[in-house]
CSV table of C-alpha atoms in Angstrom, one decimal:
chain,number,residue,atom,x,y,z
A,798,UNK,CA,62.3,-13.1,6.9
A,799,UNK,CA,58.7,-13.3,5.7
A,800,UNK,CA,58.3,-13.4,1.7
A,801,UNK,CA,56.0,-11.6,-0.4
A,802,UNK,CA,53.6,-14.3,-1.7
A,803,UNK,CA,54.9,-13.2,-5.5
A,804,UNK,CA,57.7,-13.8,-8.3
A,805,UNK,CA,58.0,-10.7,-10.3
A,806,UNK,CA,60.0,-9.3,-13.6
A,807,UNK,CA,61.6,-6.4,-14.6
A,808,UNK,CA,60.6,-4.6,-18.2
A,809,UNK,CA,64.7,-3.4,-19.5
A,810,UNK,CA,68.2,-4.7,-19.4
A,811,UNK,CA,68.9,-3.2,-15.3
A,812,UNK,CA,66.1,-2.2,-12.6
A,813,UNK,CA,65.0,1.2,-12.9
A,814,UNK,CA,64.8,3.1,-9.1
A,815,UNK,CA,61.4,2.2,-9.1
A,816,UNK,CA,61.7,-1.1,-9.4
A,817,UNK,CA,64.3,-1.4,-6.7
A,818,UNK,CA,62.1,0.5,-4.4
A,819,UNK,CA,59.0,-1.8,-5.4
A,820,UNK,CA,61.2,-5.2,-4.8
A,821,UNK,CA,62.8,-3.3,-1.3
A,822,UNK,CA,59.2,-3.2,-0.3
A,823,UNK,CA,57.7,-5.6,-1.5
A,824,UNK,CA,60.3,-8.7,-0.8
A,825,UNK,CA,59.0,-10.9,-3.6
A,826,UNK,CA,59.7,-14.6,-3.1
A,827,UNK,CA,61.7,-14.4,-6.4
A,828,UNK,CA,62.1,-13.0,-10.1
A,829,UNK,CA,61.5,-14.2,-13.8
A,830,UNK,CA,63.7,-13.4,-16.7
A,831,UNK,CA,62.3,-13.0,-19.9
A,832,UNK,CA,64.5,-12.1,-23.7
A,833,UNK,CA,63.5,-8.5,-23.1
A,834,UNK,CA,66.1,-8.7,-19.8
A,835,UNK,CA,69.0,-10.4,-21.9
A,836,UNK,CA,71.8,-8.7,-24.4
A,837,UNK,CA,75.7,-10.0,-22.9
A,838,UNK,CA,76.6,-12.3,-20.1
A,839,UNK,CA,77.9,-10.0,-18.2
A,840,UNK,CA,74.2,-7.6,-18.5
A,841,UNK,CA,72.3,-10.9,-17.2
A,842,UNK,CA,75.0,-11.4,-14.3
A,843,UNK,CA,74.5,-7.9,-13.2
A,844,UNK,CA,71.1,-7.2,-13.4
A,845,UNK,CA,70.5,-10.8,-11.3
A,846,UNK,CA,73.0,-9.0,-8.5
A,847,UNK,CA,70.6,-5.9,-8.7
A,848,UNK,CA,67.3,-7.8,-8.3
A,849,UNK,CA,69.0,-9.7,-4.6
A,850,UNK,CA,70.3,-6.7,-3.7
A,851,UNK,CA,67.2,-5.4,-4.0
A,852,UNK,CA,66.1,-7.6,-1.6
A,853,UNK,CA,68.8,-8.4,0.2
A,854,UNK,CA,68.9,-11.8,0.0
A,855,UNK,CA,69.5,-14.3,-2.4
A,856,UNK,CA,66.5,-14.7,-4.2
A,857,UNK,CA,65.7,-17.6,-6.5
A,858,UNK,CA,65.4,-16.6,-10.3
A,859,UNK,CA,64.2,-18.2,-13.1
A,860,UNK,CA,63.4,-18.5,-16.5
A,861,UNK,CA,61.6,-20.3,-19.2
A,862,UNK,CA,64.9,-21.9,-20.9
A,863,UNK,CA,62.5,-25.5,-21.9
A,864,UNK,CA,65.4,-25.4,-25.7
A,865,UNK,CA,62.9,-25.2,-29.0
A,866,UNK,CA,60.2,-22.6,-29.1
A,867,UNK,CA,60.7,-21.6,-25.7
A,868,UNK,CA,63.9,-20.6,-24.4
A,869,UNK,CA,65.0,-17.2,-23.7
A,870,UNK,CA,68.4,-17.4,-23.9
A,871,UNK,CA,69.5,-17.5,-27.5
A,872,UNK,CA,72.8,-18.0,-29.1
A,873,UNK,CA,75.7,-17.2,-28.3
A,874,UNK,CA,74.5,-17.3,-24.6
A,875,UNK,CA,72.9,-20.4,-25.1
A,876,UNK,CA,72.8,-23.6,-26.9
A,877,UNK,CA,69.9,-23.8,-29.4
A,878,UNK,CA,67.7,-27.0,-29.1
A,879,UNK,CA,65.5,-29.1,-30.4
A,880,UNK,CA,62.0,-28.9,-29.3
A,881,UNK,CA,61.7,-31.3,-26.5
A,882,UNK,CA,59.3,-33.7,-27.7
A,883,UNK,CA,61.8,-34.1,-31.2
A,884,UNK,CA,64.9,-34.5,-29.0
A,885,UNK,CA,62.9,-37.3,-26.7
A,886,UNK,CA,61.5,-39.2,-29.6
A,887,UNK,CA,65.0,-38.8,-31.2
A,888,UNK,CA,66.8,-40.6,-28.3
A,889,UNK,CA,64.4,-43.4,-29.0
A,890,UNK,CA,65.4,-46.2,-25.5
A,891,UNK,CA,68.2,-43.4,-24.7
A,892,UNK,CA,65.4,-40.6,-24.4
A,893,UNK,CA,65.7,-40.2,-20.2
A,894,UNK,CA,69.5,-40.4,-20.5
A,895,UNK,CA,69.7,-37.6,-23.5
A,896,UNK,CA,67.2,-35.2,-21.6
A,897,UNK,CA,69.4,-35.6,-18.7
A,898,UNK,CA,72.3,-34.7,-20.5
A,899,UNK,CA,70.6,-31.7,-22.7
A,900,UNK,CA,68.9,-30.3,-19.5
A,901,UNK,CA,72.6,-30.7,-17.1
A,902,UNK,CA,74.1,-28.6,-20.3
A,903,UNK,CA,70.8,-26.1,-19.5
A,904,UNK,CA,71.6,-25.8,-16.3
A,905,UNK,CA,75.3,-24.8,-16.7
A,906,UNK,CA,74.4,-22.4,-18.6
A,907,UNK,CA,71.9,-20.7,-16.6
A,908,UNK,CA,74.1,-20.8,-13.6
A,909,UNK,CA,77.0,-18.5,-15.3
A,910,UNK,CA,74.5,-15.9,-15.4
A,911,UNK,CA,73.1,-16.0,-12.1
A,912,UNK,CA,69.7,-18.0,-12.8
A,913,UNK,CA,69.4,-20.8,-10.3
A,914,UNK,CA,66.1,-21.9,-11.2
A,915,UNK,CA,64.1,-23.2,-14.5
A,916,UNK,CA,60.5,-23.4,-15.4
A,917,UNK,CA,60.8,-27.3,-16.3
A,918,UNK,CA,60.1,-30.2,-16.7
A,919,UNK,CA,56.9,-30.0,-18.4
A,920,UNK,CA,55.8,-33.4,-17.6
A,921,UNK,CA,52.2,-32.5,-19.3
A,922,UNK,CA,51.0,-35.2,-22.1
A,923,UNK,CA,51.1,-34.7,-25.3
A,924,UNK,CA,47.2,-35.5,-27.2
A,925,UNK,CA,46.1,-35.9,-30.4
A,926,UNK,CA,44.2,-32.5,-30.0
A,927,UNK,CA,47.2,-30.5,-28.1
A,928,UNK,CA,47.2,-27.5,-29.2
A,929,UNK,CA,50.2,-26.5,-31.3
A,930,UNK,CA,51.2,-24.4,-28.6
A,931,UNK,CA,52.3,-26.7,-26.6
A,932,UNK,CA,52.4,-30.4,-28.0
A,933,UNK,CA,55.7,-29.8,-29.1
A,934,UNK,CA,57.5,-28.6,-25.5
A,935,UNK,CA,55.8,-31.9,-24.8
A,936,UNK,CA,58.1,-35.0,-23.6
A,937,UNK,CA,56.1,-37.3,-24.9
A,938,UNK,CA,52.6,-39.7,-24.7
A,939,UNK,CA,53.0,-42.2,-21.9
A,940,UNK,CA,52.6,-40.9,-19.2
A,941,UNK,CA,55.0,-43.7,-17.3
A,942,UNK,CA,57.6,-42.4,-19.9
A,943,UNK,CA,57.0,-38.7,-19.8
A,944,UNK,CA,57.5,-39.2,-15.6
A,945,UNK,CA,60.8,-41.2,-16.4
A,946,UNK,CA,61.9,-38.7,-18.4
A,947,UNK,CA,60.4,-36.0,-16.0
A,948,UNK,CA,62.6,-37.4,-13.4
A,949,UNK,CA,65.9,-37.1,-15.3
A,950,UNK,CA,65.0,-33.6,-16.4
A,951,UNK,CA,64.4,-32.6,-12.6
A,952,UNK,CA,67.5,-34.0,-11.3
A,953,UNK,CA,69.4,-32.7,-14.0
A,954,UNK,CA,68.5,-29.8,-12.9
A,955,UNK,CA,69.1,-30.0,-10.0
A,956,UNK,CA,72.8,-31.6,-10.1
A,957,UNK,CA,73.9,-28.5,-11.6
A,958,UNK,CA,72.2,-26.0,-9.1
A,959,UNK,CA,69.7,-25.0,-10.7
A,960,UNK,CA,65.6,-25.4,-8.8
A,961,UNK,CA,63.4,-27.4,-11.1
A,962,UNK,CA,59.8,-26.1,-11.5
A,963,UNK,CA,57.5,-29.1,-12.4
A,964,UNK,CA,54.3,-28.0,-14.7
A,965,UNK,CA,51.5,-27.5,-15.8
A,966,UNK,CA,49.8,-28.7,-13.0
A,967,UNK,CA,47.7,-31.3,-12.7
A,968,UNK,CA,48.1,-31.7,-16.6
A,969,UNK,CA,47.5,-29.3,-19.8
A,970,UNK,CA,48.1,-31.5,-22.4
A,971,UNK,CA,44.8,-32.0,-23.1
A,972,UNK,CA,44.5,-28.1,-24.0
A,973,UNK,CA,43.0,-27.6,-27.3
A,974,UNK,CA,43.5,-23.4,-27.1
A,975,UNK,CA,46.4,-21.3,-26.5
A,976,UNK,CA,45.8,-20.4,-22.4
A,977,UNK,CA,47.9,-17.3,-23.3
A,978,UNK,CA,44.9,-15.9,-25.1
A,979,UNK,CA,41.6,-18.0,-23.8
A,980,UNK,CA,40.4,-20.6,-21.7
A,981,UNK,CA,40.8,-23.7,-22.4
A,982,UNK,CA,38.5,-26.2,-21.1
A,983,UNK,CA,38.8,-30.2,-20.1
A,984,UNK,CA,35.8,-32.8,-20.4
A,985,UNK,CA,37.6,-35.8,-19.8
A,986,UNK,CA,36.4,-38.0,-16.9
A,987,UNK,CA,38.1,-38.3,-13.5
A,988,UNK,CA,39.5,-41.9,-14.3
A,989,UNK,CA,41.0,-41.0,-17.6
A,990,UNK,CA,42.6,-37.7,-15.9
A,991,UNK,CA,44.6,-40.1,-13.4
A,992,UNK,CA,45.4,-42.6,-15.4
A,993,UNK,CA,47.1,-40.3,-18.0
A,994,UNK,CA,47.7,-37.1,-17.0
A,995,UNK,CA,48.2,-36.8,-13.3
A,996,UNK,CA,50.2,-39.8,-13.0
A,997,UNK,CA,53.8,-37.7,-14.4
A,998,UNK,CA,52.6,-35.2,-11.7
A,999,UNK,CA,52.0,-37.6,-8.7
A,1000,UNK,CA,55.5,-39.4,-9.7
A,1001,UNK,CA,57.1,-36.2,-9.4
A,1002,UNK,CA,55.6,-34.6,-6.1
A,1003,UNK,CA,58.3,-34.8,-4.4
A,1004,UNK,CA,60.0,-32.0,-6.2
A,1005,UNK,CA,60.2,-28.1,-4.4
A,1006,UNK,CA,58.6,-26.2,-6.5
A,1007,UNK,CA,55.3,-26.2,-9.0
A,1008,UNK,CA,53.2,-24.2,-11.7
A,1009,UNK,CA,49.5,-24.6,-12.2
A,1010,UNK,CA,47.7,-24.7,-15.3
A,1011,UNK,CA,45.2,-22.4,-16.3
A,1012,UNK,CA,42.7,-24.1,-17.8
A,1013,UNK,CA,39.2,-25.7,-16.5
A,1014,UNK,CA,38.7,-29.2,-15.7
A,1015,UNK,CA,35.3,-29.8,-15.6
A,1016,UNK,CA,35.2,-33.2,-14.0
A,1017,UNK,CA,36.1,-30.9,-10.6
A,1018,UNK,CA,35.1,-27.5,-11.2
A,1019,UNK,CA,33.6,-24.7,-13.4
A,1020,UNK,CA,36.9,-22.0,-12.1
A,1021,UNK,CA,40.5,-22.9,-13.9
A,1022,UNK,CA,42.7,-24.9,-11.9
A,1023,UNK,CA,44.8,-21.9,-10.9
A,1024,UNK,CA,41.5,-20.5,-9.0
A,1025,UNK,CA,39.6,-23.7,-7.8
A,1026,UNK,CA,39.7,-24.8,-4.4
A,1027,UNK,CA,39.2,-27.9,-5.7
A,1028,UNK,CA,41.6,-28.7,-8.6
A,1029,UNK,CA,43.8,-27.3,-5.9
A,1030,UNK,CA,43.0,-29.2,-2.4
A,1031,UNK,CA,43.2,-32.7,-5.0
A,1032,UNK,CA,46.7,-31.2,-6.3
A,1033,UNK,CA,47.8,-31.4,-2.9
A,1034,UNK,CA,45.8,-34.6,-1.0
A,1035,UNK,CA,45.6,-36.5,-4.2
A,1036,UNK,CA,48.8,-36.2,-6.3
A,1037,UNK,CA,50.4,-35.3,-3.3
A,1038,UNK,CA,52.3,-32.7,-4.0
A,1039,UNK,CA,53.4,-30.9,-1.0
A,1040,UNK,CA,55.8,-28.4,-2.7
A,1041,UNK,CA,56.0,-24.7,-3.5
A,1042,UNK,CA,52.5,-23.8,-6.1
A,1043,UNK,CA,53.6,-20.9,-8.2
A,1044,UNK,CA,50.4,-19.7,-10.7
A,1045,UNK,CA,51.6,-19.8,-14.2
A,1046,UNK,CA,51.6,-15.7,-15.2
A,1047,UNK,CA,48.0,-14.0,-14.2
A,1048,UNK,CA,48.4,-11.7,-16.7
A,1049,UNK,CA,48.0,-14.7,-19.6
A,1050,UNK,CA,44.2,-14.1,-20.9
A,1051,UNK,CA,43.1,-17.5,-19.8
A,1052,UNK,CA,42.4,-15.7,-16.6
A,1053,UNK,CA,39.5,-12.8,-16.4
A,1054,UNK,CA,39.0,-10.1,-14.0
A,1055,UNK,CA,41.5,-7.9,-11.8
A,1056,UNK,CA,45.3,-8.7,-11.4
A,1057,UNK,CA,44.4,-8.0,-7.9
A,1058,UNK,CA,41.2,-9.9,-7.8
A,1059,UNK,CA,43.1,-12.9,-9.7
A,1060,UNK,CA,46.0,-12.8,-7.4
A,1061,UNK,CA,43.5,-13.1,-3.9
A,1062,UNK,CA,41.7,-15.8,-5.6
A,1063,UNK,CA,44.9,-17.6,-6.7
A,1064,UNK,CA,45.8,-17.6,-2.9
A,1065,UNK,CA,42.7,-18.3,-1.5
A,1066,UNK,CA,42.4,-21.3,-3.8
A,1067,UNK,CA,45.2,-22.8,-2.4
A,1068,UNK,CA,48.1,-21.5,-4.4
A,1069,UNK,CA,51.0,-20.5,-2.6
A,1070,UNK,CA,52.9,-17.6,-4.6
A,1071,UNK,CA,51.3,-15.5,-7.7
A,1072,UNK,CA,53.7,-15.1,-11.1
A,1073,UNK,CA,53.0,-12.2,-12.4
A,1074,UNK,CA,54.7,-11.2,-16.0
A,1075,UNK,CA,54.9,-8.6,-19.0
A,1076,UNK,CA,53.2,-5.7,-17.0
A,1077,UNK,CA,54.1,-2.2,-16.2
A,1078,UNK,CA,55.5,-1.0,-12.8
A,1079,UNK,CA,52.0,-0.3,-11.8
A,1080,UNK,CA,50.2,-3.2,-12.5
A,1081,UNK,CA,53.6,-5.6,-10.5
A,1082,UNK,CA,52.7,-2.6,-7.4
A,1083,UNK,CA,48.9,-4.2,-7.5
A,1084,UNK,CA,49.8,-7.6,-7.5
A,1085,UNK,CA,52.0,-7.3,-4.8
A,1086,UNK,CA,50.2,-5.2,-2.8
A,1087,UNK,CA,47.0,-7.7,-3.4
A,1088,UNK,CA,49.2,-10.9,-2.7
A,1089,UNK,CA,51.0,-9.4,0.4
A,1090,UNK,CA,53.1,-12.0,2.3
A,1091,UNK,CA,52.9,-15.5,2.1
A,1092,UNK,CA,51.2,-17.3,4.8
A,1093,UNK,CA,52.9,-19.9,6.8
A,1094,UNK,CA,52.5,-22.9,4.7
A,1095,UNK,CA,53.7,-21.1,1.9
A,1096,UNK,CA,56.4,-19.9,3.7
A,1097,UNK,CA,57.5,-23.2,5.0
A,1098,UNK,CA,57.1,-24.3,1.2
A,1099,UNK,CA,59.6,-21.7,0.3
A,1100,UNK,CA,62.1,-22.0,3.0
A,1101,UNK,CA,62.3,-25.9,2.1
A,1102,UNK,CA,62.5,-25.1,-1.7
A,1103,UNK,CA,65.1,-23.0,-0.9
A,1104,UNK,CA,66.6,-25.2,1.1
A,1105,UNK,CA,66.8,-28.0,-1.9
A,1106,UNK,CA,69.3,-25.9,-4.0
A,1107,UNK,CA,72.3,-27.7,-4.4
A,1108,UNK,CA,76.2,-27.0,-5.2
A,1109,UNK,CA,76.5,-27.8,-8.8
A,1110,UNK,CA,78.8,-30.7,-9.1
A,1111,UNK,CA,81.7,-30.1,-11.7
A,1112,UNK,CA,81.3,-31.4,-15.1
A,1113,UNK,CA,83.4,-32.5,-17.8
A,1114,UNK,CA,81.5,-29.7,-21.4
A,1115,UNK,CA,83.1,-31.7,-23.9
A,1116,UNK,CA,82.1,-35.4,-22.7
A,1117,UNK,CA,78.7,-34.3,-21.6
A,1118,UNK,CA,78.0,-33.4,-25.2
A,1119,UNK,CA,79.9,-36.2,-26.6
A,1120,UNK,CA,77.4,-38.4,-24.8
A,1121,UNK,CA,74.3,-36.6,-26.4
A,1122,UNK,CA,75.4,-36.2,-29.8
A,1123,UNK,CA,75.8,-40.3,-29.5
A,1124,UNK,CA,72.5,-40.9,-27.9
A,1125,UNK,CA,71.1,-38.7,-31.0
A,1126,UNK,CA,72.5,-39.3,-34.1
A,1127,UNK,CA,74.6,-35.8,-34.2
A,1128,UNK,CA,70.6,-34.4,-34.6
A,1129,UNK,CA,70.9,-32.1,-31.0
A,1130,UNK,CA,70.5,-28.9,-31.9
A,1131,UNK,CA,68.3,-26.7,-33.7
């Protein structure tokens, strides 16, 4: 089956008939879940059964679930965390270790609802000038560290089922605005951008699936990464990453013009499948109908990301946590 070259949401706790008939049509790649789509265990379980049968297949869906500002499960569905970059500078020597453990006890979690896939790690640097919206989801400043700990958070992932999706891509830590609300832009030369921030990226291309950055590095191009050929074509020959490229959402206001203008550029710069969020039925219709299906490198992307889920192995709760509250001093949660 050929998938639609998108990854959609859903605006209320179930799909409305509209929605099921969009997705039926439409075949999106996957879905996103955001805190709007949660209230009880059982709510999540059944409205992830509605969005594959929608589509007949199992569909991958994921979520933003990072633990500190960003995580859309809340208690008592979900653990509450630390921000990341606290919890790795917390664990001190022990910091790939702990993430391992805190994002395996993610994973678990996501997988008794149905969600089989997670927006992290975030493997971008945190910078003096990060903007507060993001220094703290941060793993750290080293980039040799952040990859380590990169690495741990990916296959933690992964162990317990759950696709990893490796951003921002090739690097937003150097962001001094909020990309949700403007454009940020990058001046920093081409040998300072791979020495810091693209090295977490290139040690981690071999994972299936990735999430641009929107936000302009001028040392390659005047368009924001998520719309330049070029940011994109040096993603791919330079870091080597050879995965699935998701956009981050088009509908963030880094991004000007169209959803269905954004989503053909997205594509035609090199991105293989547009995320799409917090719109109304009408606006997820344009993006899908502007994306269309993916083409075949995208779709051979997506059938080997699929193919890189995994049965989660069985775990022991109480020793897993054990372990972390060791590594941490009892300061885990948040």
């Amino acid at each position: 089956m050929r998938f639609g070259a998108t990854i959609l949401d859903a605006e209320g706790l179930s799909l409305t008939n509209e929605e099921k008939a969009l997705f039926r049509d439409a075949q999106p790649f996957g879905f996103i879940l955001f805190a709007r789509n949660v209230d009880s265990a059982d709510q999540v379980r059944a409205l992830c059964a509605e969005m594959r049968d929608a589509v007949g297949r199992e569909a991958p869906i994921t979520i933003d679930q990072e633990g500190g500002r960003v995580q859309r499960l809340r208690h008592p569905l979900a653990r509450e965390w630390r921000p990341p970059l606290d919890h790795a500078r917390g664990a001190g020597a022990g910091a790939e270790r702990a993430m391992y453990l805190r994002y395996r006890l993610i994973a678990h979690e996501l997988r008794a609802l149905g969600i089989d896939s997670n927006c992290a790690p975030m493997v971008d640097l945190a910078h003096d000038a990060t903007h507060p919206f993001l220094k703290n989801r941060c793993y750290g400043r080293d980039p040799e560290r952040v990859a380590r700990i990169g690495r741990a958070v990916a296959e933690a992932h992964l162990d317990g089922g759950v696709l990893p999706i490796v951003k921002h891509m090739p690097g937003h830590g150097r962001a001094t605005l909020d990309s949700h609300y403007d454009l940020p832009r990058v001046q920093a030369p081409v040998d300072a951008l791979e020495a810091e921030d693209f090295l977490p990226f290139r040690a981690l291309n071999d994972l299936p699936m990735g999430m641009t950055a929107h936000q302009v590095y001028e040392a390659f191009d005047d368009q924001p990464a998520t719309l330049s050929p070029k940011v994109m074509q040096m993603i791919r020959e330079h870091i080597g990453f050879d995965g699935l490229i998701m956009t981050d959402d088009i509908s963030m206001k880094a991004l000007s013009g169209s959803l269905a203008k954004i989503s053909r550029d997205a594509l035609n710069a090199g991105c293989d499948v547009i995320l799409h969020c917090n719109g109304n039925l009408a606006e997820r219709s344009e993006v899908a109908e502007a994306a269309g299906e993916m083409n075949d490198a995208a779709q051979r992307r997506a059938e080997a990301a699929l193919d890189a889920r995994r049965s989660p192995a069985d775990i022991d709760i109480p020793s897993l946590e054990a372990q972390l509250e060791a590594l941490m001093g009892g300061q885990v949660y948040g």
